Amino acid sequence: MRVFLAVLGLVASFSAQALTSAEYLPENSALDPAIPTPESMLGWDVGDWRASHDQIVYYMQALAASSDRVSVKTIGRTHEQRPLLQLIFTSPENHRNLESLRQAHIASATNTLDDDAPLVLWLGHSIHGNEESGANGALLSAYYLAASNSSFVTQLLDSTIILFDPAFNPDGLNRFSSWSNSNRSMNPVGDRHHRINNEAWPGGRTNHYLFDLNRDWLPLVHPESRARVAQFQEWLPHVLTDQHERSRDGYFFQPGVPSRQNPLTPPENFEMTAALAQYHAAAMDAVGEPYFTEDDYDDFYFGKGSTYPDINGGIGILFEQPSIKGPVLDRDSGRMSFVDAIQNQLRTTLSTLKGSFELRDRLKGHQNRFFKTMAKRAQDIGFAAWVIGDDGDSARAAALAEMLAIHDIKHYVLAEDVRAGGQQFEAGSAWVIPTRQRQFGLLQAMMDVRTEFEDNTFYDVSAWTQPLAYNLPYAQLSRMPSTREVTTRQRAAPERAAVAWIVPWYQLNAPALLQKLLNAGALVKAATKPFTALGKNGQAIFDRGDIVVHAGLQQDEGLAESAYRILLDAAQDGIQVSSVSTSLTPRGPDLGALHFERVKNIKPLMIVGGGVSSYDAGEAWHHFDQRLGVVPVMVEPYRLDRIRLADYSHLIIVDGDYSGIGESFGQRLVAWVQEGGTIVSVARGAAWAESLCFASEPQECASESAAPETKPAESRPYSDHPDDAAKRVIGGAIVAARADLSHPIAYGYQRQDLPLFRRGTTLLKASENAYSTPVRYADSPLLAGFIGDSRQDEMRGQAAVIAERKGAGLVVRFANNPLFRGFWRGTERLFENALYMGQLIDDTQQSD
């Protein structure tokens, strides 16, 4: 192909440092000429261009077709339907016995150590799509493993199974490769201000929905993570590599800061990581490439690719190459090329192979001792199991259970009533998770509640307790209760002849059902007072927010039939739908009373683009699209003046910097709200919403926004700055709040206590309306994680959510993102209520 393209004059080298594959690789590689090189398939040398994902797939499939050392399979697909590839490199003989070798490895890891069991390595690349040196280097390391006949590679493959993921994040990688390739010139420009070095929003770091997949190894929100972790648990690799790029100079490899290692990780993990680091150091020293370890990065949050293996008996290794987005970059330390970056990533891949092979007995021993240590820890922990109640919402509990299953954490349905931790857990409505199981280490990490730390600096979040994320009651059990296997709960089908159908609003999937009904044109009402209703099986109790579809109120019989079919399908999917035989209720308002208010369909508009947090925008987009079935119209700030706001019901303003939005749009927005529009704002977006002037006299707003006088700062030693700064940062912790269950924003919640995820330092300006604060922080807010004392003090008893009527419209302000990373499912109902139940909020401003 390369010769053919050259004849046509289509091959051009854009890099003065362009190298063939053989020139990238060690001199003694003894490469098999029958194995196709990357350049022979791509038409250009690796490093000349950014390889797109389809080109990477094309080459990997060609390798598998040409070498009996290589197999390839698709383990899943991304949101954009790109294949998630897993290659396996090992000897032909091992390929013929792959399953028996896998079983021998698992037995050696978790039971009796077997020196003859294979070493298992996982080479991973570019989970951040715009950090492409890893994925482009993967073309070379894959070629090396398939083609090299050196004595080292032959011995390696005879005793090792190498799992190979060429691109953890295909969608982001493809987005970025298009950006970089389409913005490069024939003559490379190294100026850091050049367009190629400054991606347009949202950039290629994230996946399709703009999530950081390197935070999703634990919560498993996305198909990329679910497919990958399922394979991880099937193989339990001894070592997993995770190649990244960093915005600053200096190549980093782990270990990270010793004091920031998660205390649940056994100390031997750090020792083994440091032993492997000696091989990376030797590889970099050999070419004079500077590097550093034990600084800047940590191994605390188990939801990252370099830390997840640590709590599963393996060694995760983070590599951070200085970032380069074009062919060259001029840095303070000199010019760097994309070829240089690829060479560095290739060097540490090869050093990982060499180090792991030479330390294979220690790695196998470490993994075996890890599981023995976890078994002893489970034995000594002092209780037999955790129990997690479903809070009346089997779908929310099932979502948590599904995630546990992918992590291979054993769990069962409670088969007897138990009382623990001052709470009652009923048979059939709770899950039991035994402590004595292989995955105790990971399980303990998911359930951990910790507020004190050796080091208060965190690279990412400091807490992630899973029952709190799902807002589910849980407790420890001193004995193992009777259990049964997990089965699907069957729901009674709604009756076609019913007067009305009622859907309890506390159910996880009730909002998506409501949206389906609204899309179909059904007339749907929501209760604003508790009531009981009569059905075939007698009385049933319902609460505020429960939605009512009255058959007689539908526009015609055809619409009533459509609504019934939607409800029937929902019941078959596990949603509780109650059939009511009369509008007359034994207690509470009758179904025809004014206490049932119509919920109208929504058409949200969301600001995205420059200045807006792509993470928060993506989390909102994902929630709308994947969980509600309605897509917001997403518009960049510069286009806002062209938007007719009257065409939309809600404006979503997620975290971001909105200072560039002009005053004229702010005035239009105020008028739109006063005429009935709703603003739903989060964090800095909420702070910007507070700047809107709803006063009848503009000077009233001007006086309110006057800057307060600042006091001179007390002098502190310069060396104290890092620790002082850490105490002011809230990187991510779990805090306690109290909800007003009578407020429409809190409809669907059954307990006042509500765990929120707190990230960032936004404090809401207090409302002058006594009825407009449905959620407040507790006086003792910290539940898990780290928040400095001064930050806790400023939160105590303050508003976490405010919903205020402004004319005929509504402004909802969230201090924290209720959709955090798509897994904080316990607070997503607050966001959904702002969309649907916010329509029911009355004007409660008291006149003087």
PDB file of C-alpha atoms in Angstrom, residues 67 106 113 120 222 235 238 257 316 371 550 612-613 618 639 702 727 766 791 831 847:
ATOM      1  CA  SER A  67       0.310 -14.084  13.153  1.00  0.00           C
ATOM      2  CA  ILE A 106      -7.058 -17.539  38.673  1.00  0.00           C
ATOM      3  CA  LEU A 113       0.247 -20.397  44.366  1.00  0.00           C
ATOM      4  CA  VAL A 120      -0.830 -12.056  32.885  1.00  0.00           C
ATOM      5  CA  HIS A 222     -20.496   3.604  30.355  1.00  0.00           C
ATOM      6  CA  TRP A 235      -8.379 -12.380  33.875  1.00  0.00           C
ATOM      7  CA  HIS A 238      -0.743  -9.046  37.520  1.00  0.00           C
ATOM      8  CA  VAL A 257       3.198  10.323  46.493  1.00  0.00           C
ATOM      9  CA  GLY A 316      -1.583  -0.504  38.166  1.00  0.00           C
ATOM     10  CA  PHE A 371      -6.076 -12.315  48.284  1.00  0.00           C
ATOM     11  CA  HIS A 550     -56.906   9.448  34.263  1.00  0.00           C
ATOM     12  CA  VAL A 612     -18.894  25.716  30.263  1.00  0.00           C
ATOM     13  CA  SER A 613     -17.712  22.626  32.146  1.00  0.00           C
ATOM     14  CA  GLY A 618     -22.005  15.901  29.370  1.00  0.00           C
ATOM     15  CA  ARG A 639     -25.613  32.025  19.585  1.00  0.00           C
ATOM     16  CA  ALA A 702     -26.633  47.260  41.798  1.00  0.00           C
ATOM     17  CA  LYS A 727      -7.739  22.596  53.163  1.00  0.00           C
ATOM     18  CA  ALA A 766     -29.737  32.737  50.722  1.00  0.00           C
ATOM     19  CA  ARG A 791     -15.137  24.951  54.445  1.00  0.00           C
ATOM     20  CA  PHE A 831     -32.786  17.518  39.027  1.00  0.00           C
ATOM     21  CA  SER A 847     -46.208  40.164  51.612  1.00  0.00           C
TER      22      SER A 847
END
